[in-house]
Amino acid sequence: MELRPGYKQTEVGVIPEDWEVKMLGEIGESLIGLTYSPRDVREQGILVLRSSNIQGDALCFANNVFVDVPVPERIMVRAGDILICVRNGSRELIGKCALIDARCSGMTFGAFMAIFRTSHWNFVHHGFRSNLLKVQVREHLGATINQITNKSLNSFLLAIPPTLPEQHTIATALSDADGLIEALEDLIAKKRLIKQGAMQELLTGKRRLPGFSGEWGVFSLGNLFNISGGLSASRDQLGNTGICYLHYGDIHMSSHSYVDLQRDLGRLPKLDVPMSEVPSRSLLTDGDVVFVDASEDEVGTSKHVVVANPNGVPFIAGLHTIVAKAKTGMLLPAYLRHCFQATAVKRQFRFFAVGTKVLGVSKTNIAKVEVLVPPLPEQTAIATILSDMDVEIDALTAKLAKARDVKQGMMQELLTGRIRLI
């Protein structure tokens, strides 16, 4: 391939002729964090930054760990340090990073983390968040241990612009894109909190909509639904052909309280079995509710989806699912998408969950869960308000996804010099 004038081929691809490819160790240094034992942990002391303190690309301060041990000044973090996860049980988390700011004064970082310290921090930290360095992280992961070494970090290659002003201009453009993403994330979080508040008022009858009055009924799920189990199949048995299959893991991962066959048909995994081998109770029809029967935490014990399947597409309830098929017409499908998200309902699921590492909810106990049932017209009015909120949140989420894609494209172009800003 013929190179553009003013560009050259290098180990990291085509870059401008006046740029250089450098190992990170040539422009800074990687530092490994503090090793401490459980007996060193205190309620107060020096805060130790860990993988959990990185959410997305930003720092957060929740579930903090404090220690009371001597910490060398060299590994007390400084503004401009780049905090990197170098060892974790999940390979996907290796390499995630965040830029240290002034809030972290007086903190250190743990042994499964590293700090990359450089005067080029405002440019380099964008490199760590780009595919240019993420690819090198994946290439250096150990075969059996999910970690990258200090030596590996220092050996990573990055194309460096010749002047600090050009580096600063690139970093500013990418930080502006980050600002837009963070603003959208904050707005989505705010909208979700507003919806959560509306649900707790509307789904409990604490706030009644104009034109509605009278008592609500209280019914157990056993009164309202026929409850049965799904058809078990492992992930290894699923593929791209066969009958649509709803795996409990996909319910846990879903950001929606419903699964729409028209929308999700191509994305759903398939199980290649004859229809004759699928029990009718495991086939999902429009308005069915599917709960998970296993979760790794209390929050997930009430995870569920309502099935939107007006065309009757064959659809199997799968591994670790519990199917609730309506006995009566007392709950509208549109209302079902919201009513199980009420705090009082979630609390009942947590109460009935049993187990240690994995929490399980049985069909028998799900049948005992009670829900409030408004008259049908009031259900429609409540569902309309909450669904409108969902539409707004979904639109913002799509906008956020697009902004993130644009940012990734910008990084690829700006960090390789394909587009130059000065």
Short mmCIF file of C-alpha atoms in Angstrom, two decimals, residues 34-409:
data_model
loop_
_atom_site.label_atom_id
_atom_site.label_comp_id
_atom_site.label_asym_id
_atom_site.label_seq_id
_atom_site.Cartn_x
_atom_site.Cartn_y
_atom_site.Cartn_z
CA LEU A 34 1.38 -1.98 47.88
CA THR A 35 1.28 -5.53 49.21
CA TYR A 36 -0.70 -5.80 52.44
CA SER A 37 -2.49 -8.49 54.44
CA PRO A 38 -6.05 -8.61 55.80
CA ARG A 39 -4.76 -7.85 59.29
CA ASP A 40 -3.47 -4.48 58.01
CA VAL A 41 -6.97 -3.35 57.01
CA ARG A 42 -8.55 -0.70 59.24
CA GLU A 43 -11.70 1.42 59.27
CA GLN A 44 -9.48 4.46 58.75
CA GLY A 45 -5.98 5.02 57.46
CA ILE A 46 -4.45 5.22 54.00
CA LEU A 47 -6.94 4.50 51.24
CA VAL A 48 -5.73 1.78 48.85
CA LEU A 49 -6.98 2.20 45.28
CA ARG A 50 -8.06 -1.10 43.73
CA SER A 51 -9.75 -2.34 40.58
CA SER A 52 -13.17 -1.60 42.06
CA ASN A 53 -12.21 2.08 42.30
CA ILE A 54 -12.27 2.28 38.49
CA GLN A 55 -15.77 2.47 37.05
CA GLY A 56 -15.79 2.87 33.29
CA ASP A 57 -12.87 5.22 32.66
CA ALA A 58 -13.32 7.21 35.86
CA LEU A 59 -12.41 6.98 39.51
CA CYS A 60 -15.06 6.20 42.09
CA PHE A 61 -14.78 5.95 45.84
CA ALA A 62 -17.02 3.17 47.08
CA ASN A 63 -16.22 -0.04 48.98
CA ASN A 64 -12.91 1.51 49.93
CA VAL A 65 -10.14 -0.31 51.78
CA PHE A 66 -7.93 1.50 54.32
CA VAL A 67 -4.66 0.20 55.73
CA ASP A 68 -2.41 1.16 58.62
CA VAL A 69 1.07 0.30 57.33
CA PRO A 70 4.10 2.33 56.26
CA VAL A 71 3.79 3.28 52.57
CA PRO A 72 6.86 4.42 50.62
CA GLU A 73 6.45 7.96 49.32
CA ARG A 74 7.25 6.67 45.83
CA ILE A 75 3.95 4.76 45.61
CA MET A 76 1.76 7.46 47.11
CA VAL A 77 -0.25 8.50 44.08
CA ARG A 78 0.09 11.89 42.43
CA ALA A 79 -2.20 13.88 40.16
CA GLY A 80 -1.38 12.84 36.59
CA ASP A 81 -0.53 9.23 37.47
CA ILE A 82 -2.38 6.64 35.39
CA LEU A 83 -3.90 3.87 37.53
CA ILE A 84 -4.02 0.52 35.69
CA CYS A 85 -5.47 -2.87 36.63
CA VAL A 86 -2.68 -5.40 35.96
CA ARG A 87 -4.11 -8.52 37.63
CA ASN A 88 -7.70 -9.70 37.99
CA GLY A 89 -9.81 -12.84 37.90
CA SER A 90 -11.50 -11.48 34.77
CA ARG A 91 -9.22 -11.08 31.74
CA GLU A 92 -11.54 -8.39 30.38
CA LEU A 93 -10.67 -6.09 33.28
CA ILE A 94 -6.91 -6.25 32.77
CA GLY A 95 -5.72 -2.91 31.42
CA LYS A 96 -8.69 -0.82 32.52
CA CYS A 97 -7.43 2.50 33.76
CA ALA A 98 -8.26 5.91 35.19
CA LEU A 99 -6.39 9.17 35.51
CA ILE A 100 -5.47 10.13 39.07
CA ASP A 101 -6.55 13.62 40.11
CA ALA A 102 -6.12 15.86 43.15
CA ARG A 103 -8.88 14.02 45.06
CA CYS A 104 -6.47 11.10 45.50
CA SER A 105 -3.90 13.01 47.52
CA GLY A 106 -2.68 10.84 50.41
CA MET A 107 -3.76 7.56 48.77
CA THR A 108 -1.78 4.59 47.49
CA PHE A 109 -2.68 1.61 45.29
CA GLY A 110 -2.79 -2.15 45.68
CA ALA A 111 -0.48 -4.89 44.43
CA PHE A 112 -2.85 -5.96 41.65
CA MET A 113 -2.65 -2.44 40.26
CA ALA A 114 0.09 -0.37 38.67
CA ILE A 115 0.76 3.31 38.23
CA PHE A 116 2.31 4.66 35.04
CA ARG A 117 4.01 7.95 35.87
CA THR A 118 5.05 10.30 33.07
CA SER A 119 5.26 14.00 32.19
CA HIS A 120 3.25 13.10 29.06
CA TRP A 121 0.29 11.91 31.17
CA ASN A 122 -2.39 14.04 29.45
CA PHE A 123 -1.57 12.32 26.13
CA VAL A 124 -0.58 8.85 27.32
CA HIS A 125 -3.70 8.17 29.42
CA HIS A 126 -5.79 8.38 26.25
CA GLY A 127 -3.43 5.82 24.71
CA PHE A 128 -4.22 3.37 27.53
CA ARG A 129 -7.92 3.76 26.78
CA SER A 130 -7.47 3.17 23.06
CA ASN A 131 -7.21 -0.05 21.08
CA LEU A 132 -3.59 0.86 20.33
CA LEU A 133 -2.54 -0.19 23.85
CA LYS A 134 -5.47 -2.52 24.63
CA VAL A 135 -4.25 -4.85 21.87
CA GLN A 136 -0.78 -4.95 23.44
CA VAL A 137 -2.30 -5.67 26.86
CA ARG A 138 -4.12 -8.71 25.43
CA GLU A 139 -0.96 -9.93 23.68
CA HIS A 140 1.03 -9.84 26.94
CA LEU A 141 -1.48 -11.59 29.19
CA GLY A 142 -0.10 -14.72 30.81
CA ALA A 143 -1.41 -18.07 29.61
CA THR A 144 -2.52 -19.22 33.06
CA ILE A 145 -2.44 -16.05 35.21
CA ASN A 146 -4.55 -13.05 34.28
CA GLN A 147 -1.90 -10.38 34.64
CA ILE A 148 0.55 -8.16 32.84
CA THR A 149 3.96 -7.49 34.32
CA ASN A 150 5.80 -4.29 35.05
CA LYS A 151 8.26 -5.23 32.31
CA SER A 152 5.44 -5.65 29.82
CA LEU A 153 3.94 -2.28 30.68
CA ASN A 154 7.24 -0.53 30.11
CA SER A 155 7.65 -2.32 26.75
CA PHE A 156 4.34 -1.19 25.26
CA LEU A 157 4.71 0.98 22.16
CA LEU A 158 2.99 4.29 21.52
CA ALA A 159 3.37 6.86 18.75
CA ILE A 160 4.36 10.22 20.24
CA PRO A 161 3.90 13.63 18.54
CA PRO A 162 7.09 15.72 18.38
CA THR A 163 5.89 18.67 20.46
CA LEU A 164 4.06 19.10 23.75
CA PRO A 165 1.59 21.58 22.19
CA GLU A 166 0.45 18.94 19.66
CA GLN A 167 0.13 16.34 22.42
CA HIS A 168 -1.87 18.83 24.48
CA THR A 169 -4.18 19.68 21.57
CA ILE A 170 -4.94 16.00 20.93
CA ALA A 171 -5.52 15.35 24.63
CA THR A 172 -7.86 18.37 24.87
CA ALA A 173 -9.97 17.18 21.92
CA LEU A 174 -10.30 13.71 23.43
CA SER A 175 -11.04 15.11 26.88
CA ASP A 176 -13.80 17.25 25.38
CA ALA A 177 -15.30 14.05 23.93
CA ASP A 178 -15.01 12.51 27.40
CA GLY A 179 -16.87 15.50 28.81
CA LEU A 180 -19.80 14.88 26.49
CA ILE A 181 -19.85 11.19 27.44
CA GLU A 182 -19.71 11.98 31.16
CA ALA A 183 -22.52 14.53 30.81
CA LEU A 184 -24.70 11.91 29.09
CA GLU A 185 -23.84 9.32 31.76
CA ASP A 186 -24.81 11.78 34.50
CA LEU A 187 -28.07 12.67 32.72
CA ILE A 188 -28.98 8.99 32.28
CA ALA A 189 -28.24 8.31 35.95
CA LYS A 190 -30.44 11.27 36.92
CA LYS A 191 -33.31 10.08 34.67
CA ARG A 192 -33.06 6.57 36.17
CA LEU A 193 -33.29 7.98 39.69
CA ILE A 194 -36.35 10.02 38.70
CA LYS A 195 -37.96 6.90 37.23
CA GLN A 196 -37.08 4.91 40.36
CA GLY A 197 -38.79 7.53 42.50
CA ALA A 198 -41.84 7.57 40.23
CA MET A 199 -42.10 3.77 40.41
CA GLN A 200 -42.02 3.74 44.19
CA GLU A 201 -44.88 6.23 44.30
CA LEU A 202 -47.01 4.96 41.41
CA LEU A 203 -46.59 1.20 41.95
CA THR A 204 -47.51 1.44 45.63
CA GLY A 205 -50.50 3.77 45.29
CA LYS A 206 -48.70 6.38 47.38
CA ARG A 207 -49.40 8.82 44.55
CA ARG A 208 -52.61 8.34 42.59
CA LEU A 209 -53.03 9.71 39.10
CA PRO A 210 -55.90 12.17 38.48
CA GLY A 211 -59.25 10.45 38.01
CA PHE A 212 -58.40 7.29 39.95
CA SER A 213 -59.47 6.25 43.45
CA GLY A 214 -60.53 3.17 45.36
CA GLU A 215 -58.69 0.24 46.90
CA TRP A 216 -56.11 -1.92 45.16
CA GLY A 217 -56.08 -5.69 45.46
CA VAL A 218 -53.23 -7.73 46.95
CA PHE A 219 -52.56 -11.08 45.30
CA SER A 220 -49.81 -13.69 45.45
CA LEU A 221 -48.11 -14.70 42.21
CA GLY A 222 -49.48 -18.19 42.82
CA ASN A 223 -53.01 -16.75 42.57
CA LEU A 224 -52.21 -14.86 39.39
CA PHE A 225 -49.94 -17.25 37.48
CA ASN A 226 -49.25 -20.87 36.67
CA ILE A 227 -45.60 -21.27 37.60
CA SER A 228 -43.20 -23.79 36.02
CA GLY A 229 -39.55 -24.28 35.07
CA GLY A 230 -37.62 -23.86 31.85
CA LEU A 231 -35.75 -26.30 29.59
CA SER A 232 -32.13 -26.67 30.70
CA ALA A 233 -29.34 -26.35 28.15
CA SER A 234 -25.76 -25.17 28.61
CA ARG A 235 -24.17 -22.27 26.74
CA ASP A 236 -22.15 -24.80 24.75
CA GLN A 237 -25.36 -26.22 23.28
CA LEU A 238 -26.53 -22.84 21.98
CA GLY A 239 -25.77 -21.47 18.55
CA ASN A 240 -27.17 -19.46 15.65
CA THR A 241 -29.73 -21.96 14.37
CA GLY A 242 -32.80 -23.58 15.91
CA ILE A 243 -35.42 -22.28 18.34
CA CYS A 244 -34.94 -18.96 20.15
CA TYR A 245 -33.73 -19.65 23.70
CA LEU A 246 -33.83 -17.46 26.80
CA HIS A 247 -30.83 -18.19 29.04
CA TYR A 248 -30.89 -16.86 32.60
CA GLY A 249 -27.54 -15.15 32.00
CA ASP A 250 -29.13 -13.05 29.25
CA ILE A 251 -31.85 -11.95 31.68
CA HIS A 252 -29.18 -10.88 34.18
CA MET A 253 -27.33 -8.94 31.47
CA SER A 254 -30.41 -7.23 30.02
CA SER A 255 -30.99 -3.54 30.75
CA HIS A 256 -34.69 -3.95 29.90
CA SER A 257 -37.53 -5.55 31.86
CA TYR A 258 -38.88 -7.18 28.71
CA VAL A 259 -37.69 -9.20 25.73
CA ASP A 260 -39.22 -8.31 22.37
CA LEU A 261 -39.08 -11.11 19.79
CA GLN A 262 -39.46 -8.68 16.90
CA ARG A 263 -36.56 -6.57 18.17
CA ASP A 264 -34.33 -9.27 19.59
CA LEU A 265 -34.89 -12.21 17.21
CA GLY A 266 -31.46 -11.99 15.57
CA ARG A 267 -29.62 -11.47 18.85
CA LEU A 268 -31.16 -14.29 20.85
CA PRO A 269 -29.20 -17.56 21.08
CA LYS A 270 -30.80 -20.62 19.49
CA LEU A 271 -31.18 -24.24 20.59
CA ASP A 272 -31.24 -26.79 17.77
CA VAL A 273 -33.82 -29.32 19.06
CA PRO A 274 -37.06 -30.71 17.59
CA MET A 275 -40.17 -28.91 18.81
CA SER A 276 -41.49 -32.28 19.98
CA GLU A 277 -38.77 -32.33 22.68
CA VAL A 278 -39.80 -28.97 24.13
CA PRO A 279 -42.42 -29.14 26.91
CA SER A 280 -45.33 -26.79 26.24
CA ARG A 281 -44.84 -25.21 29.67
CA SER A 282 -41.35 -24.05 28.57
CA LEU A 283 -42.60 -22.33 25.39
CA LEU A 284 -43.03 -18.61 25.92
CA THR A 285 -46.01 -16.68 24.66
CA ASP A 286 -46.95 -13.02 24.68
CA GLY A 287 -47.25 -11.66 28.25
CA ASP A 288 -45.38 -14.48 30.01
CA VAL A 289 -43.00 -13.44 32.78
CA VAL A 290 -39.64 -15.19 33.13
CA PHE A 291 -37.72 -14.96 36.41
CA VAL A 292 -34.17 -16.16 37.11
CA ASP A 293 -33.92 -18.82 39.80
CA ALA A 294 -30.22 -18.19 40.56
CA SER A 295 -28.14 -15.10 41.22
CA GLU A 296 -24.70 -14.28 42.57
CA ASP A 297 -26.04 -11.32 44.57
CA GLU A 298 -29.23 -10.18 46.28
CA VAL A 299 -29.94 -7.50 43.68
CA GLY A 300 -30.21 -10.12 40.95
CA THR A 301 -32.70 -12.36 42.77
CA SER A 302 -35.69 -10.45 41.32
CA LYS A 303 -34.34 -10.15 37.75
CA HIS A 304 -36.98 -10.97 35.18
CA VAL A 305 -38.29 -10.14 31.72
CA VAL A 306 -41.80 -9.92 30.31
CA VAL A 307 -42.16 -11.59 26.92
CA ALA A 308 -43.45 -9.57 23.96
CA ASN A 309 -44.22 -12.22 21.34
CA PRO A 310 -47.45 -11.23 19.53
CA ASN A 311 -46.62 -13.36 16.47
CA GLY A 312 -46.15 -16.55 18.48
CA VAL A 313 -42.52 -17.20 17.46
CA PRO A 314 -41.29 -20.46 19.07
CA PHE A 315 -39.34 -19.34 22.11
CA ILE A 316 -37.91 -21.54 24.88
CA ALA A 317 -37.50 -20.57 28.53
CA GLY A 318 -34.08 -21.94 29.37
CA LEU A 319 -31.60 -22.83 32.06
CA HIS A 320 -32.27 -21.49 35.58
CA THR A 321 -35.53 -19.78 34.63
CA ILE A 322 -38.98 -19.84 36.19
CA VAL A 323 -41.94 -19.18 33.90
CA ALA A 324 -45.10 -17.41 35.09
CA LYS A 325 -48.09 -17.78 32.73
CA ALA A 326 -51.17 -15.72 33.57
CA LYS A 327 -54.21 -17.52 34.96
CA THR A 328 -56.32 -14.37 34.82
CA GLY A 329 -56.44 -11.07 32.97
CA MET A 330 -55.88 -9.09 36.15
CA LEU A 331 -52.42 -7.79 35.15
CA LEU A 332 -51.77 -6.14 31.78
CA PRO A 333 -48.50 -7.01 29.96
CA ALA A 334 -47.56 -3.32 29.81
CA TYR A 335 -47.98 -3.04 33.60
CA LEU A 336 -46.11 -6.30 34.20
CA ARG A 337 -42.98 -4.68 32.74
CA HIS A 338 -42.85 -2.41 35.79
CA CYS A 339 -44.75 -3.86 38.76
CA PHE A 340 -42.02 -6.33 39.84
CA GLN A 341 -39.53 -3.45 40.12
CA ALA A 342 -41.28 -2.02 43.18
CA THR A 343 -39.03 -2.01 46.25
CA ALA A 344 -41.54 -4.05 48.28
CA VAL A 345 -41.57 -6.80 45.64
CA LYS A 346 -37.79 -6.90 45.32
CA ARG A 347 -37.54 -7.16 49.10
CA GLN A 348 -39.71 -10.29 49.05
CA PHE A 349 -37.47 -11.94 46.45
CA ARG A 350 -34.42 -11.22 48.60
CA PHE A 351 -36.22 -12.66 51.65
CA PHE A 352 -37.00 -15.93 49.86
CA ALA A 353 -33.52 -16.30 48.30
CA VAL A 354 -31.39 -19.01 49.89
CA GLY A 355 -27.77 -20.02 49.43
CA THR A 356 -24.25 -18.76 50.11
CA LYS A 357 -22.17 -18.15 46.97
CA VAL A 358 -25.22 -18.50 44.71
CA LEU A 359 -28.68 -17.39 45.81
CA GLY A 360 -31.67 -19.37 44.58
CA VAL A 361 -35.40 -18.69 44.54
CA SER A 362 -37.69 -21.69 44.14
CA LYS A 363 -40.97 -21.94 42.23
CA THR A 364 -42.74 -22.55 45.54
CA ASN A 365 -41.41 -19.36 47.07
CA ILE A 366 -42.00 -17.22 43.96
CA ALA A 367 -45.65 -18.26 44.22
CA LYS A 368 -45.73 -16.63 47.70
CA VAL A 369 -44.57 -13.20 46.49
CA GLU A 370 -47.37 -10.65 46.71
CA VAL A 371 -48.06 -7.73 44.38
CA LEU A 372 -50.50 -4.84 44.42
CA VAL A 373 -53.06 -4.93 41.60
CA PRO A 374 -54.73 -1.67 40.54
CA PRO A 375 -57.81 -1.61 38.28
CA LEU A 376 -56.96 -2.15 34.60
CA PRO A 377 -57.45 1.48 33.48
CA GLU A 378 -55.11 2.66 36.25
CA GLN A 379 -52.55 0.00 35.25
CA THR A 380 -52.62 1.41 31.72
CA ALA A 381 -52.11 4.99 32.94
CA ILE A 382 -49.21 4.01 35.24
CA ALA A 383 -47.55 1.86 32.57
CA THR A 384 -47.80 4.70 30.02
CA ILE A 385 -45.96 7.13 32.28
CA LEU A 386 -43.21 4.67 33.20
CA SER A 387 -42.84 3.43 29.62
CA ASP A 388 -42.45 7.03 28.37
CA MET A 389 -39.61 7.41 30.87
CA ASP A 390 -38.04 4.21 29.55
CA VAL A 391 -38.23 5.52 25.97
CA GLU A 392 -36.41 8.70 27.02
CA ILE A 393 -33.72 6.71 28.86
CA ASP A 394 -33.30 4.35 25.89
CA ALA A 395 -32.87 7.31 23.51
CA LEU A 396 -30.20 8.82 25.77
CA THR A 397 -28.49 5.43 26.10
CA ALA A 398 -28.36 5.10 22.30
CA LYS A 399 -26.91 8.61 22.10
CA LEU A 400 -24.30 7.63 24.70
CA ALA A 401 -23.34 4.52 22.73
CA LYS A 402 -22.89 6.62 19.59
CA ALA A 403 -20.78 9.16 21.49
CA ARG A 404 -18.54 6.36 22.76
CA ASP A 405 -18.15 4.98 19.23
CA VAL A 406 -17.25 8.44 17.93
CA LYS A 407 -14.68 8.80 20.73
CA GLN A 408 -13.08 5.46 19.82
CA GLY A 409 -12.84 6.57 16.20
#
